[in-house]
mmCIF file with all atom_site columns, C-alpha atoms in Angstrom:
data_model
loop_
_atom_site.group_PDB
_atom_site.id
_atom_site.type_symbol
_atom_site.label_atom_id
_atom_site.label_alt_id
_atom_site.label_comp_id
_atom_site.label_asym_id
_atom_site.label_entity_id
_atom_site.label_seq_id
_atom_site.pdbx_PDB_ins_code
_atom_site.Cartn_x
_atom_site.Cartn_y
_atom_site.Cartn_z
_atom_site.occupancy
_atom_site.B_iso_or_equiv
_atom_site.pdbx_formal_charge
_atom_site.auth_seq_id
_atom_site.auth_comp_id
_atom_site.auth_asym_id
_atom_site.auth_atom_id
_atom_site.pdbx_PDB_model_num
ATOM 1   C CA . SER A 1 1   ? -27.230 41.350 110.725 1.00 66.00 ? 1   SER A CA 1
ATOM 2   C CA . GLN A 1 2   ? -28.476 43.414 107.677 1.00 72.00 ? 2   GLN A CA 1
ATOM 3   C CA . LYS A 1 3   ? -27.292 46.940 107.381 1.00 82.00 ? 3   LYS A CA 1
ATOM 4   C CA . ILE A 1 4   ? -29.085 49.577 105.240 1.00 89.00 ? 4   ILE A CA 1
ATOM 5   C CA . GLU A 1 5   ? -27.203 52.872 104.592 1.00 91.00 ? 5   GLU A CA 1
ATOM 6   C CA . GLN A 1 6   ? -28.580 56.105 103.408 1.00 93.00 ? 6   GLN A CA 1
ATOM 7   C CA . ASN A 1 7   ? -26.949 59.414 103.138 1.00 86.00 ? 7   ASN A CA 1
ATOM 8   C CA . SER A 1 8   ? -27.524 61.088 106.446 1.00 81.00 ? 8   SER A CA 1
ATOM 9   C CA . GLU A 1 9   ? -26.794 64.547 105.100 1.00 87.00 ? 9   GLU A CA 1
ATOM 10  C CA . ALA A 1 10  ? -29.885 66.431 103.858 1.00 93.00 ? 10  ALA A CA 1
ATOM 11  C CA . LEU A 1 11  ? -30.257 66.706 100.139 1.00 95.00 ? 11  LEU A CA 1
ATOM 12  C CA . ASN A 1 12  ? -31.123 70.316 99.036  1.00 96.00 ? 12  ASN A CA 1
ATOM 13  C CA . ILE A 1 13  ? -32.287 71.160 95.464  1.00 96.00 ? 13  ILE A CA 1
ATOM 14  C CA . GLN A 1 14  ? -34.129 73.545 93.476  1.00 97.00 ? 14  GLN A CA 1
ATOM 15  C CA . GLU A 1 15  ? -37.607 73.159 92.480  1.00 97.00 ? 15  GLU A CA 1
ATOM 16  C CA . GLY A 1 16  ? -38.049 71.588 89.240  1.00 97.00 ? 16  GLY A CA 1
ATOM 17  C CA . LYS A 1 17  ? -34.814 69.534 89.345  1.00 97.00 ? 17  LYS A CA 1
ATOM 18  C CA . THR A 1 18  ? -34.713 65.765 89.796  1.00 97.00 ? 18  THR A CA 1
ATOM 19  C CA . ALA A 1 19  ? -33.837 64.589 93.330  1.00 96.00 ? 19  ALA A CA 1
ATOM 20  C CA . THR A 1 20  ? -31.839 61.257 93.586  1.00 97.00 ? 20  THR A CA 1
ATOM 21  C CA . LEU A 1 21  ? -31.545 59.515 96.923  1.00 97.00 ? 21  LEU A CA 1
ATOM 22  C CA . THR A 1 22  ? -29.167 56.392 97.423  1.00 96.00 ? 22  THR A CA 1
ATOM 23  C CA . CYS A 1 23  ? -29.883 53.315 99.446  1.00 95.00 ? 23  CYS A CA 1
ATOM 24  C CA . ASN A 1 24  ? -27.044 50.804 100.042 1.00 94.00 ? 24  ASN A CA 1
ATOM 25  C CA . TYR A 1 25  ? -27.283 47.467 101.615 1.00 89.00 ? 25  TYR A CA 1
ATOM 26  C CA . THR A 1 26  ? -24.675 44.984 102.942 1.00 84.00 ? 26  THR A CA 1
ATOM 27  C CA . ASN A 1 27  ? -24.704 41.146 103.024 1.00 76.00 ? 27  ASN A CA 1
ATOM 28  C CA . TYR A 1 28  ? -27.530 39.463 101.342 1.00 76.00 ? 28  TYR A CA 1
ATOM 29  C CA . SER A 1 29  ? -29.395 40.699 98.399  1.00 77.00 ? 29  SER A CA 1
ATOM 30  C CA . PRO A 1 30  ? -32.933 41.594 99.589  1.00 78.00 ? 30  PRO A CA 1
ATOM 31  C CA . ALA A 1 31  ? -35.936 39.947 97.961  1.00 78.00 ? 31  ALA A CA 1
ATOM 32  C CA . TYR A 1 32  ? -37.266 43.239 97.535  1.00 84.00 ? 32  TYR A CA 1
ATOM 33  C CA . LEU A 1 33  ? -36.814 46.756 98.537  1.00 89.00 ? 33  LEU A CA 1
ATOM 34  C CA . GLN A 1 34  ? -39.306 49.485 99.389  1.00 92.00 ? 34  GLN A CA 1
ATOM 35  C CA . TRP A 1 35  ? -39.139 53.172 99.655  1.00 95.00 ? 35  TRP A CA 1
ATOM 36  C CA . TYR A 1 36  ? -41.397 55.186 102.295 1.00 96.00 ? 36  TYR A CA 1
ATOM 37  C CA . ARG A 1 37  ? -41.824 58.820 102.814 1.00 97.00 ? 37  ARG A CA 1
ATOM 38  C CA . GLN A 1 38  ? -41.922 60.289 106.399 1.00 96.00 ? 38  GLN A CA 1
ATOM 39  C CA . ASP A 1 39  ? -43.123 63.773 107.233 1.00 95.00 ? 39  ASP A CA 1
ATOM 40  C CA . PRO A 1 40  ? -42.191 65.427 110.621 1.00 91.00 ? 40  PRO A CA 1
ATOM 41  C CA . GLY A 1 41  ? -44.063 63.992 113.514 1.00 87.00 ? 41  GLY A CA 1
ATOM 42  C CA . ARG A 1 42  ? -45.729 61.212 111.392 1.00 91.00 ? 42  ARG A CA 1
ATOM 43  C CA . GLY A 1 43  ? -45.198 57.751 110.506 1.00 93.00 ? 43  GLY A CA 1
ATOM 44  C CA . PRO A 1 44  ? -43.814 56.468 107.231 1.00 95.00 ? 44  PRO A CA 1
ATOM 45  C CA . VAL A 1 45  ? -45.958 56.157 104.242 1.00 94.00 ? 45  VAL A CA 1
ATOM 46  C CA . PHE A 1 46  ? -45.261 53.399 101.606 1.00 92.00 ? 46  PHE A CA 1
ATOM 47  C CA . LEU A 1 47  ? -44.335 54.822 98.020  1.00 94.00 ? 47  LEU A CA 1
ATOM 48  C CA . LEU A 1 48  ? -42.871 52.026 95.874  1.00 92.00 ? 48  LEU A CA 1
ATOM 49  C CA . LEU A 1 49  ? -41.627 48.496 95.924  1.00 89.00 ? 49  LEU A CA 1
ATOM 50  C CA . ILE A 1 50  ? -39.041 46.847 93.601  1.00 90.00 ? 50  ILE A CA 1
ATOM 51  C CA . ARG A 1 51  ? -38.183 43.128 93.392  1.00 86.00 ? 51  ARG A CA 1
ATOM 52  C CA . GLU A 1 52  ? -34.946 41.661 93.201  1.00 84.00 ? 52  GLU A CA 1
ATOM 53  C CA . ASN A 1 53  ? -35.408 40.628 89.623  1.00 86.00 ? 53  ASN A CA 1
ATOM 54  C CA . GLU A 1 54  ? -36.563 44.049 88.540  1.00 88.00 ? 54  GLU A CA 1
ATOM 55  C CA . LYS A 1 55  ? -34.258 46.860 87.295  1.00 88.00 ? 55  LYS A CA 1
ATOM 56  C CA . GLU A 1 56  ? -36.671 49.660 87.412  1.00 94.00 ? 56  GLU A CA 1
ATOM 57  C CA . LYS A 1 57  ? -40.066 50.756 88.698  1.00 93.00 ? 57  LYS A CA 1
ATOM 58  C CA . ARG A 1 58  ? -42.014 54.029 88.047  1.00 94.00 ? 58  ARG A CA 1
ATOM 59  C CA . LYS A 1 59  ? -44.946 55.773 89.573  1.00 92.00 ? 59  LYS A CA 1
ATOM 60  C CA . GLU A 1 60  ? -45.867 59.103 88.312  1.00 94.00 ? 60  GLU A CA 1
ATOM 61  C CA . ARG A 1 61  ? -42.901 61.421 88.943  1.00 96.00 ? 61  ARG A CA 1
ATOM 62  C CA . LEU A 1 62  ? -41.215 58.658 91.119  1.00 97.00 ? 62  LEU A CA 1
ATOM 63  C CA . LYS A 1 63  ? -38.718 55.994 89.694  1.00 97.00 ? 63  LYS A CA 1
ATOM 64  C CA . VAL A 1 64  ? -36.762 53.476 91.818  1.00 96.00 ? 64  VAL A CA 1
ATOM 65  C CA . THR A 1 65  ? -33.823 51.346 90.375  1.00 95.00 ? 65  THR A CA 1
ATOM 66  C CA . PHE A 1 66  ? -32.164 48.179 92.144  1.00 92.00 ? 66  PHE A CA 1
ATOM 67  C CA . ASP A 1 67  ? -28.701 47.149 91.229  1.00 90.00 ? 67  ASP A CA 1
ATOM 68  C CA . THR A 1 68  ? -27.827 43.989 92.848  1.00 86.00 ? 68  THR A CA 1
ATOM 69  C CA . THR A 1 69  ? -24.234 44.171 91.641  1.00 88.00 ? 69  THR A CA 1
ATOM 70  C CA . LEU A 1 70  ? -23.568 47.531 93.371  1.00 90.00 ? 70  LEU A CA 1
ATOM 71  C CA . LYS A 1 71  ? -25.980 46.477 96.192  1.00 89.00 ? 71  LYS A CA 1
ATOM 72  C CA . GLN A 1 72  ? -27.831 49.759 95.633  1.00 92.00 ? 72  GLN A CA 1
ATOM 73  C CA . SER A 1 73  ? -31.211 51.344 94.911  1.00 94.00 ? 73  SER A CA 1
ATOM 74  C CA . LEU A 1 74  ? -31.618 54.786 93.697  1.00 96.00 ? 74  LEU A CA 1
ATOM 75  C CA . PHE A 1 75  ? -34.839 56.655 94.297  1.00 97.00 ? 75  PHE A CA 1
ATOM 76  C CA . HIS A 1 76  ? -35.583 59.540 91.800  1.00 97.00 ? 76  HIS A CA 1
ATOM 77  C CA . ILE A 1 77  ? -38.188 62.348 92.014  1.00 97.00 ? 77  ILE A CA 1
ATOM 78  C CA . THR A 1 78  ? -38.365 64.204 88.790  1.00 97.00 ? 78  THR A CA 1
ATOM 79  C CA . ALA A 1 79  ? -39.633 67.861 88.514  1.00 97.00 ? 79  ALA A CA 1
ATOM 80  C CA . SER A 1 80  ? -39.375 68.105 92.294  1.00 97.00 ? 80  SER A CA 1
ATOM 81  C CA . GLN A 1 81  ? -41.710 70.410 94.104  1.00 97.00 ? 81  GLN A CA 1
ATOM 82  C CA . PRO A 1 82  ? -41.507 71.844 97.537  1.00 97.00 ? 82  PRO A CA 1
ATOM 83  C CA . ALA A 1 83  ? -44.191 69.397 98.787  1.00 97.00 ? 83  ALA A CA 1
ATOM 84  C CA . ASP A 1 84  ? -41.869 66.520 98.133  1.00 97.00 ? 84  ASP A CA 1
ATOM 85  C CA . SER A 1 85  ? -39.563 68.012 100.881 1.00 97.00 ? 85  SER A CA 1
ATOM 86  C CA . ALA A 1 86  ? -39.619 65.093 103.677 1.00 97.00 ? 86  ALA A CA 1
ATOM 87  C CA . THR A 1 87  ? -37.388 62.109 104.972 1.00 96.00 ? 87  THR A CA 1
ATOM 88  C CA . TYR A 1 88  ? -37.326 59.120 102.436 1.00 97.00 ? 88  TYR A CA 1
ATOM 89  C CA . LEU A 1 89  ? -36.635 55.843 104.050 1.00 96.00 ? 89  LEU A CA 1
ATOM 90  C CA . CYS A 1 90  ? -35.655 52.566 102.336 1.00 94.00 ? 90  CYS A CA 1
ATOM 91  C CA . ALA A 1 91  ? -36.527 49.198 103.645 1.00 92.00 ? 91  ALA A CA 1
ATOM 92  C CA . THR A 1 92  ? -35.528 45.735 102.760 1.00 88.00 ? 92  THR A CA 1
ATOM 93  C CA . THR A 1 93  ? -36.873 42.219 103.287 1.00 82.00 ? 93  THR A CA 1
ATOM 94  C CA . TYR A 1 94  ? -35.405 38.815 102.690 1.00 77.00 ? 94  TYR A CA 1
ATOM 95  C CA . VAL A 1 95  ? -36.320 35.623 101.291 1.00 68.00 ? 95  VAL A CA 1
ATOM 96  C CA . TYR A 1 96  ? -35.760 33.852 104.738 1.00 69.00 ? 96  TYR A CA 1
ATOM 97  C CA . ASN A 1 97  ? -38.306 36.199 106.405 1.00 70.00 ? 97  ASN A CA 1
ATOM 98  C CA . PHE A 1 98  ? -40.689 38.316 104.221 1.00 64.00 ? 98  PHE A CA 1
ATOM 99  C CA . ASN A 1 99  ? -42.504 39.562 107.428 1.00 69.00 ? 99  ASN A CA 1
ATOM 100 C CA . LYS A 1 100 ? -39.363 41.290 108.786 1.00 77.00 ? 100 LYS A CA 1
ATOM 101 C CA . PHE A 1 101 ? -38.267 44.748 107.591 1.00 84.00 ? 101 PHE A CA 1
ATOM 102 C CA . TYR A 1 102 ? -34.843 46.396 107.787 1.00 88.00 ? 102 TYR A CA 1
ATOM 103 C CA . PHE A 1 103 ? -35.022 50.146 107.611 1.00 91.00 ? 103 PHE A CA 1
ATOM 104 C CA . GLY A 1 104 ? -32.419 52.714 106.754 1.00 91.00 ? 104 GLY A CA 1
ATOM 105 C CA . SER A 1 105 ? -32.171 55.960 108.736 1.00 91.00 ? 105 SER A CA 1
ATOM 106 C CA . GLY A 1 106 ? -33.530 58.000 105.974 1.00 94.00 ? 106 GLY A CA 1
ATOM 107 C CA . THR A 1 107 ? -32.389 61.054 104.009 1.00 95.00 ? 107 THR A CA 1
ATOM 108 C CA . LYS A 1 108 ? -34.048 64.487 104.460 1.00 96.00 ? 108 LYS A CA 1
ATOM 109 C CA . LEU A 1 109 ? -34.902 66.052 101.001 1.00 97.00 ? 109 LEU A CA 1
ATOM 110 C CA . ASN A 1 110 ? -35.417 69.814 100.838 1.00 97.00 ? 110 ASN A CA 1
ATOM 111 C CA . VAL A 1 111 ? -36.857 71.283 97.694  1.00 97.00 ? 111 VAL A CA 1
ATOM 112 C CA . LYS A 1 112 ? -36.517 74.902 97.600  1.00 96.00 ? 112 LYS A CA 1
ATOM 113 C CA . PRO A 1 113 ? -38.842 77.046 95.711  1.00 93.00 ? 113 PRO A CA 1
ATOM 114 C CA . ASP B 2 1   ? -57.639 52.541 103.439 1.00 67.00 ? 1   ASP B CA 1
ATOM 115 C CA . VAL B 2 2   ? -55.807 50.828 106.345 1.00 64.00 ? 2   VAL B CA 1
ATOM 116 C CA . LYS B 2 3   ? -55.855 52.883 109.366 1.00 90.00 ? 3   LYS B CA 1
ATOM 117 C CA . VAL B 2 4   ? -53.372 52.196 112.273 1.00 95.00 ? 4   VAL B CA 1
ATOM 118 C CA . THR B 2 5   ? -54.040 54.292 115.351 1.00 95.00 ? 5   THR B CA 1
ATOM 119 C CA . GLN B 2 6   ? -51.841 54.811 118.464 1.00 96.00 ? 6   GLN B CA 1
ATOM 120 C CA . SER B 2 7   ? -53.533 55.659 121.694 1.00 90.00 ? 7   SER B CA 1
ATOM 121 C CA . SER B 2 8   ? -51.293 58.725 122.428 1.00 91.00 ? 8   SER B CA 1
ATOM 122 C CA . ARG B 2 9   ? -49.438 61.230 120.238 1.00 93.00 ? 9   ARG B CA 1
ATOM 123 C CA . TYR B 2 10  ? -47.261 62.496 123.308 1.00 95.00 ? 10  TYR B CA 1
ATOM 124 C CA . LEU B 2 11  ? -46.573 61.047 126.584 1.00 96.00 ? 11  LEU B CA 1
ATOM 125 C CA . VAL B 2 12  ? -44.542 62.308 129.728 1.00 97.00 ? 12  VAL B CA 1
ATOM 126 C CA . LYS B 2 13  ? -43.629 59.674 132.144 1.00 97.00 ? 13  LYS B CA 1
ATOM 127 C CA . ARG B 2 14  ? -41.371 59.435 135.219 1.00 97.00 ? 14  ARG B CA 1
ATOM 128 C CA . THR B 2 15  ? -38.458 57.004 135.568 1.00 97.00 ? 15  THR B CA 1
ATOM 129 C CA . GLY B 2 16  ? -39.506 53.565 137.005 1.00 97.00 ? 16  GLY B CA 1
ATOM 130 C CA . GLU B 2 17  ? -43.300 54.133 135.882 1.00 97.00 ? 17  GLU B CA 1
ATOM 131 C CA . LYS B 2 18  ? -44.957 51.228 133.887 1.00 97.00 ? 18  LYS B CA 1
ATOM 132 C CA . VAL B 2 19  ? -45.926 52.525 130.462 1.00 97.00 ? 19  VAL B CA 1
ATOM 133 C CA . PHE B 2 20  ? -48.475 51.177 128.138 1.00 97.00 ? 20  PHE B CA 1
ATOM 134 C CA . LEU B 2 21  ? -48.489 52.132 124.334 1.00 97.00 ? 21  LEU B CA 1
ATOM 135 C CA . GLU B 2 22  ? -51.640 50.887 122.422 1.00 97.00 ? 22  GLU B CA 1
ATOM 136 C CA . CYS B 2 23  ? -51.882 50.280 118.811 1.00 97.00 ? 23  CYS B CA 1
ATOM 137 C CA . VAL B 2 24  ? -54.957 49.258 116.992 1.00 97.00 ? 24  VAL B CA 1
ATOM 138 C CA . GLN B 2 25  ? -55.304 48.434 113.134 1.00 95.00 ? 25  GLN B CA 1
ATOM 139 C CA . ASP B 2 26  ? -58.619 48.019 111.256 1.00 93.00 ? 26  ASP B CA 1
ATOM 140 C CA . MET B 2 27  ? -57.691 45.923 108.242 1.00 87.00 ? 27  MET B CA 1
ATOM 141 C CA . ASP B 2 28  ? -57.490 42.420 109.753 1.00 89.00 ? 28  ASP B CA 1
ATOM 142 C CA . HIS B 2 29  ? -53.716 42.296 109.358 1.00 89.00 ? 29  HIS B CA 1
ATOM 143 C CA . GLU B 2 30  ? -51.904 39.234 110.687 1.00 89.00 ? 30  GLU B CA 1
ATOM 144 C CA . ASN B 2 31  ? -48.520 41.046 111.272 1.00 89.00 ? 31  ASN B CA 1
ATOM 145 C CA . MET B 2 32  ? -47.976 43.915 113.740 1.00 93.00 ? 32  MET B CA 1
ATOM 146 C CA . PHE B 2 33  ? -44.888 45.526 114.833 1.00 94.00 ? 33  PHE B CA 1
ATOM 147 C CA . TRP B 2 34  ? -43.360 47.995 117.083 1.00 96.00 ? 34  TRP B CA 1
ATOM 148 C CA . TYR B 2 35  ? -40.484 50.171 116.322 1.00 96.00 ? 35  TYR B CA 1
ATOM 149 C CA . ARG B 2 36  ? -38.462 52.890 117.978 1.00 96.00 ? 36  ARG B CA 1
ATOM 150 C CA . GLN B 2 37  ? -36.973 55.696 115.998 1.00 95.00 ? 37  GLN B CA 1
ATOM 151 C CA . ASP B 2 38  ? -34.213 57.914 117.046 1.00 92.00 ? 38  ASP B CA 1
ATOM 152 C CA . PRO B 2 39  ? -32.259 60.431 115.118 1.00 86.00 ? 39  PRO B CA 1
ATOM 153 C CA . GLY B 2 40  ? -29.506 58.930 113.011 1.00 81.00 ? 40  GLY B CA 1
ATOM 154 C CA . LEU B 2 41  ? -30.552 55.338 114.113 1.00 84.00 ? 41  LEU B CA 1
ATOM 155 C CA . GLY B 2 42  ? -33.508 54.921 111.922 1.00 85.00 ? 42  GLY B CA 1
ATOM 156 C CA . LEU B 2 43  ? -36.295 52.513 112.730 1.00 91.00 ? 43  LEU B CA 1
ATOM 157 C CA . ARG B 2 44  ? -35.377 49.686 115.074 1.00 92.00 ? 44  ARG B CA 1
ATOM 158 C CA . LEU B 2 45  ? -37.643 46.839 115.381 1.00 92.00 ? 45  LEU B CA 1
ATOM 159 C CA . ILE B 2 46  ? -38.480 46.121 119.202 1.00 95.00 ? 46  ILE B CA 1
ATOM 160 C CA . TYR B 2 47  ? -41.038 43.132 118.787 1.00 94.00 ? 47  TYR B CA 1
ATOM 161 C CA . PHE B 2 48  ? -43.469 41.856 116.186 1.00 91.00 ? 48  PHE B CA 1
ATOM 162 C CA . SER B 2 49  ? -46.453 39.603 116.341 1.00 93.00 ? 49  SER B CA 1
ATOM 163 C CA . TYR B 2 50  ? -47.564 37.312 113.378 1.00 88.00 ? 50  TYR B CA 1
ATOM 164 C CA . ASP B 2 51  ? -50.655 36.218 115.049 1.00 88.00 ? 51  ASP B CA 1
ATOM 165 C CA . VAL B 2 52  ? -52.752 36.607 118.325 1.00 91.00 ? 52  VAL B CA 1
ATOM 166 C CA . LYS B 2 53  ? -50.565 35.661 121.296 1.00 88.00 ? 53  LYS B CA 1
ATOM 167 C CA . MET B 2 54  ? -47.646 35.054 119.164 1.00 90.00 ? 54  MET B CA 1
ATOM 168 C CA . LYS B 2 55  ? -44.743 37.366 119.410 1.00 92.00 ? 55  LYS B CA 1
ATOM 169 C CA . GLU B 2 56  ? -41.010 37.518 118.400 1.00 90.00 ? 56  GLU B CA 1
ATOM 170 C CA . LYS B 2 57  ? -38.177 39.710 119.518 1.00 92.00 ? 57  LYS B CA 1
ATOM 171 C CA . GLY B 2 58  ? -36.799 42.111 117.315 1.00 90.00 ? 58  GLY B CA 1
ATOM 172 C CA . ASP B 2 59  ? -33.378 43.938 117.418 1.00 88.00 ? 59  ASP B CA 1
ATOM 173 C CA . ILE B 2 60  ? -33.814 45.840 120.596 1.00 93.00 ? 60  ILE B CA 1
ATOM 174 C CA . PRO B 2 61  ? -36.394 43.973 122.964 1.00 95.00 ? 61  PRO B CA 1
ATOM 175 C CA . GLU B 2 62  ? -34.512 44.681 126.215 1.00 96.00 ? 62  GLU B CA 1
ATOM 176 C CA . GLY B 2 63  ? -36.820 46.708 128.610 1.00 96.00 ? 63  GLY B CA 1
ATOM 177 C CA . TYR B 2 64  ? -39.840 46.097 126.669 1.00 97.00 ? 64  TYR B CA 1
ATOM 178 C CA . SER B 2 65  ? -42.633 43.529 126.553 1.00 97.00 ? 65  SER B CA 1
ATOM 179 C CA . VAL B 2 66  ? -45.677 43.138 124.248 1.00 97.00 ? 66  VAL B CA 1
ATOM 180 C CA . SER B 2 67  ? -49.096 41.684 124.341 1.00 96.00 ? 67  SER B CA 1
ATOM 181 C CA . ARG B 2 68  ? -51.655 40.705 121.630 1.00 96.00 ? 68  ARG B CA 1
ATOM 182 C CA . GLU B 2 69  ? -54.836 39.368 122.944 1.00 94.00 ? 69  GLU B CA 1
ATOM 183 C CA . LYS B 2 70  ? -56.842 40.326 119.933 1.00 95.00 ? 70  LYS B CA 1
ATOM 184 C CA . LYS B 2 71  ? -55.838 40.371 116.274 1.00 94.00 ? 71  LYS B CA 1
ATOM 185 C CA . GLU B 2 72  ? -56.440 44.146 115.818 1.00 96.00 ? 72  GLU B CA 1
ATOM 186 C CA . ARG B 2 73  ? -54.573 45.283 118.895 1.00 97.00 ? 73  ARG B CA 1
ATOM 187 C CA . PHE B 2 74  ? -50.886 45.158 119.845 1.00 97.00 ? 74  PHE B CA 1
ATOM 188 C CA . SER B 2 75  ? -49.578 46.608 123.029 1.00 97.00 ? 75  SER B CA 1
ATOM 189 C CA . LEU B 2 76  ? -46.206 47.837 123.934 1.00 97.00 ? 76  LEU B CA 1
ATOM 190 C CA . ILE B 2 77  ? -45.192 47.836 127.587 1.00 97.00 ? 77  ILE B CA 1
ATOM 191 C CA . LEU B 2 78  ? -42.168 49.409 129.192 1.00 97.00 ? 78  LEU B CA 1
ATOM 192 C CA . GLU B 2 79  ? -42.055 47.523 132.602 1.00 94.00 ? 79  GLU B CA 1
ATOM 193 C CA . SER B 2 80  ? -39.963 50.135 134.278 1.00 96.00 ? 80  SER B CA 1
ATOM 194 C CA . ALA B 2 81  ? -39.445 53.476 132.098 1.00 97.00 ? 81  ALA B CA 1
ATOM 195 C CA . SER B 2 82  ? -35.792 54.697 131.943 1.00 97.00 ? 82  SER B CA 1
ATOM 196 C CA . THR B 2 83  ? -34.702 57.954 130.393 1.00 97.00 ? 83  THR B CA 1
ATOM 197 C CA . ASN B 2 84  ? -32.882 56.057 127.525 1.00 96.00 ? 84  ASN B CA 1
ATOM 198 C CA . GLN B 2 85  ? -36.401 55.038 126.368 1.00 97.00 ? 85  GLN B CA 1
ATOM 199 C CA . THR B 2 86  ? -37.258 58.493 125.514 1.00 97.00 ? 86  THR B CA 1
ATOM 200 C CA . SER B 2 87  ? -38.053 58.152 121.898 1.00 97.00 ? 87  SER B CA 1
ATOM 201 C CA . MET B 2 88  ? -40.654 58.229 119.033 1.00 96.00 ? 88  MET B CA 1
ATOM 202 C CA . TYR B 2 89  ? -42.447 54.795 119.014 1.00 97.00 ? 89  TYR B CA 1
ATOM 203 C CA . LEU B 2 90  ? -44.048 53.506 115.858 1.00 97.00 ? 90  LEU B CA 1
ATOM 204 C CA . CYS B 2 91  ? -46.525 50.819 115.319 1.00 97.00 ? 91  CYS B CA 1
ATOM 205 C CA . ALA B 2 92  ? -47.117 49.133 111.933 1.00 95.00 ? 92  ALA B CA 1
ATOM 206 C CA . SER B 2 93  ? -49.107 46.261 110.507 1.00 92.00 ? 93  SER B CA 1
ATOM 207 C CA . SER B 2 94  ? -49.136 44.270 107.388 1.00 87.00 ? 94  SER B CA 1
ATOM 208 C CA . LEU B 2 95  ? -50.673 41.312 105.777 1.00 80.00 ? 95  LEU B CA 1
ATOM 209 C CA . ASP B 2 96  ? -48.883 37.973 106.149 1.00 67.00 ? 96  ASP B CA 1
ATOM 210 C CA . SER B 2 97  ? -46.467 37.245 103.236 1.00 61.00 ? 97  SER B CA 1
ATOM 211 C CA . PHE B 2 98  ? -47.900 33.703 102.859 1.00 56.00 ? 98  PHE B CA 1
ATOM 212 C CA . LEU B 2 99  ? -51.264 35.097 102.082 1.00 54.00 ? 99  LEU B CA 1
ATOM 213 C CA . THR B 2 100 ? -49.975 37.311 99.433  1.00 55.00 ? 100 THR B CA 1
ATOM 214 C CA . SER B 2 101 ? -47.321 35.150 97.951  1.00 55.00 ? 101 SER B CA 1
ATOM 215 C CA . GLY B 2 102 ? -44.836 37.863 98.522  1.00 51.00 ? 102 GLY B CA 1
ATOM 216 C CA . ARG B 2 103 ? -46.630 40.285 96.458  1.00 53.00 ? 103 ARG B CA 1
ATOM 217 C CA . LYS B 2 104 ? -47.740 42.933 98.852  1.00 54.00 ? 104 LYS B CA 1
ATOM 218 C CA . GLU B 2 105 ? -45.843 43.047 102.085 1.00 66.00 ? 105 GLU B CA 1
ATOM 219 C CA . THR B 2 106 ? -45.938 46.903 102.544 1.00 81.00 ? 106 THR B CA 1
ATOM 220 C CA . GLN B 2 107 ? -46.209 48.101 106.090 1.00 87.00 ? 107 GLN B CA 1
ATOM 221 C CA . TYR B 2 108 ? -48.868 50.634 107.298 1.00 91.00 ? 108 TYR B CA 1
ATOM 222 C CA . PHE B 2 109 ? -47.765 52.886 110.015 1.00 95.00 ? 109 PHE B CA 1
ATOM 223 C CA . GLY B 2 110 ? -49.546 54.779 112.845 1.00 95.00 ? 110 GLY B CA 1
ATOM 224 C CA . PRO B 2 111 ? -48.803 58.380 113.518 1.00 94.00 ? 111 PRO B CA 1
ATOM 225 C CA . GLY B 2 112 ? -46.277 57.527 116.287 1.00 95.00 ? 112 GLY B CA 1
ATOM 226 C CA . THR B 2 113 ? -46.271 58.230 119.938 1.00 96.00 ? 113 THR B CA 1
ATOM 227 C CA . ARG B 2 114 ? -43.535 60.648 121.295 1.00 96.00 ? 114 ARG B CA 1
ATOM 228 C CA . LEU B 2 115 ? -42.459 59.415 124.772 1.00 97.00 ? 115 LEU B CA 1
ATOM 229 C CA . LEU B 2 116 ? -40.343 61.600 127.119 1.00 97.00 ? 116 LEU B CA 1
ATOM 230 C CA . VAL B 2 117 ? -39.215 59.751 130.250 1.00 97.00 ? 117 VAL B CA 1
ATOM 231 C CA . LEU B 2 118 ? -38.088 62.090 133.132 1.00 96.00 ? 118 LEU B CA 1
#
């Protein structure tokens, strides 16, 4: 089955710096990959989606890259703020079943003032 | 905005009890999902449904069943709750990929139900 790996260690950075989170996948290349944000005690909230044939996607301070050779996606938050502190999950879907998602376990980001 | 609601935020049940978790979405989505989330294990799919009365097993269906009698409602049933089913349960919904031509299959999640089985 598909395996999605995210760094289980929390990422601690200083306010104003760029946070970079990693998502690696095994086996098949996903049709697309998504990033979600999850706050404690809440459900995940969709942030960005990137397709297999896209290298990069941006939304305000967020940027996602997708490297099918490395089987990796990077998620960047520029000019990070304490309000960005949360757990970030990546999820993949595949051509053989667009309706099914595979989630990583998430990486916790702590942005210190 | 899509709204997905779950019947309870917190539940405490005893081993052996039958437990019902309810989920309702208000955006006419075809697909609905039940996940459980445990530390270090991420979200694991229990069951999903792509239409009324239709269901498919996810990765960890053992000990669970589901019901979808109406399009907007998807219920998760723990037939006989056990302590290893203590977890955070998340419901989600999405449009069917066929209808969106693969353009917008994001999932919308409810707030979650934290279940403790004693």
